[in-house]
Short mmCIF file of C-alpha atoms in Angstrom, two decimals:
data_model
loop_
_atom_site.label_atom_id
_atom_site.label_comp_id
_atom_site.label_asym_id
_atom_site.label_seq_id
_atom_site.Cartn_x
_atom_site.Cartn_y
_atom_site.Cartn_z
CA LYS H 1 -2.95 5.23 -12.88
CA HIS H 2 -5.59 7.49 -14.32
CA LYS H 3 -7.11 7.94 -17.75
CA ASP H 4 -4.61 10.69 -18.69
CA SER H 5 -1.55 8.60 -17.75
CA ARG H 6 1.11 7.97 -20.36
CA ARG H 7 -0.08 4.34 -20.68
CA PRO H 8 -3.65 4.13 -19.31
CA LYS H 9 -3.64 0.31 -19.35
CA SER H 10 -2.89 -2.37 -16.82
CA TRP H 11 -2.70 -6.13 -16.51
CA LYS H 12 -6.20 -5.95 -15.01
CA SER H 13 -7.83 -3.86 -17.71
CA ASP H 14 -7.28 -2.73 -21.28
CA SER H 15 -8.22 0.81 -20.37
CA ILE H 16 -8.22 2.82 -17.17
CA ILE H 17 -11.14 5.21 -16.81
CA ARG H 18 -10.58 6.83 -13.38
CA THR H 19 -9.82 10.55 -13.30
CA LYS H 20 -6.63 11.99 -11.89
CA GLN H 21 -8.57 13.22 -8.83
CA GLU H 22 -10.04 9.73 -8.28
CA ALA H 23 -6.53 8.26 -8.54
CA ILE H 24 -5.24 10.71 -5.93
CA GLU H 25 -8.10 9.86 -3.57
CA LEU H 26 -7.37 6.16 -4.05
CA ILE H 27 -3.68 6.70 -3.28
CA LEU H 28 -4.55 8.54 -0.07
CA LYS H 29 -6.86 5.71 0.98
CA TYR H 30 -4.17 3.10 0.23
CA ARG H 31 -1.61 5.12 2.18
CA LYS H 32 -3.90 5.17 5.20
CA ASP H 33 -4.52 1.42 4.84
CA ILE H 34 -0.80 0.68 4.58
CA LEU H 35 0.31 2.87 7.47
CA GLY H 36 -2.54 1.72 9.70
CA ASP H 37 -2.60 2.60 13.36
CA ASP H 38 0.52 0.81 14.53
CA ASP H 39 0.99 3.04 17.56
CA ASN H 40 -1.79 1.04 19.21
CA ASP H 41 0.22 -2.16 18.65
CA VAL H 42 2.96 -1.13 21.09
CA LYS H 43 2.66 -3.12 24.30
CA GLU H 44 4.17 -2.09 27.61
CA SER H 45 5.81 -5.53 27.92
CA ASP H 46 7.59 -4.98 24.58
CA ILE H 47 9.05 -1.72 25.84
CA GLU H 48 10.12 -3.28 29.15
CA ASN H 49 11.71 -6.27 27.40
CA GLY H 50 13.58 -4.00 24.98
CA HIS H 51 11.95 -5.37 21.83
CA ASP H 52 12.49 -3.14 18.83
CA ASN H 53 8.98 -2.03 17.92
CA GLU H 54 10.25 0.05 14.99
CA ASP H 55 11.36 -3.14 13.22
CA LYS H 56 7.97 -4.72 13.85
CA LYS H 57 6.22 -1.62 12.57
CA GLU H 58 8.33 -1.51 9.41
CA ASP H 59 7.67 -5.21 8.78
CA LYS H 60 3.91 -4.68 9.13
CA ILE H 61 3.97 -1.71 6.76
CA ARG H 62 6.05 -3.63 4.22
CA HIS H 63 3.69 -6.61 4.44
CA ARG H 64 0.59 -4.42 4.02
CA PHE H 65 2.16 -2.68 1.02
CA MET H 66 3.02 -5.97 -0.66
CA GLU H 67 -0.41 -7.48 -0.06
CA LEU H 68 -2.17 -4.37 -1.35
CA SER H 69 0.13 -4.19 -4.38
CA LYS H 70 -0.63 -7.77 -5.32
CA LYS H 71 -4.32 -6.90 -5.53
CA GLU H 72 -4.42 -3.27 -6.63
CA SER H 73 -1.27 -2.36 -8.57
CA ASP H 74 -1.73 -1.58 -12.26
CA CYS H 75 1.94 -2.38 -12.87
CA ASN H 76 3.34 -5.81 -13.68
CA SER H 77 5.42 -5.60 -10.52
CA TYR H 78 2.29 -6.68 -8.61
CA LYS H 79 3.62 -10.25 -9.01
CA ARG H 80 6.56 -9.33 -6.78
CA GLY H 81 4.53 -7.40 -4.22
CA GLY H 82 4.95 -3.94 -5.68
#
């Protein structure tokens, strides 16, 4: 959220003071944190053994999103991981 949002409040604060540009920059940082660099997690043995690395990657992304949401979300859904 940013200060010009429809409801510039959150469970963490009575008022949100960040600008729209600051909110966009924060979203881009969070996106990078969530997506990570999972391509480096692929091991040759996983490929040879036929393990589905896409499932692992999706699970990691989902976990990162939920953990970040619990700490950073301005919405009450933070309790449920997003």
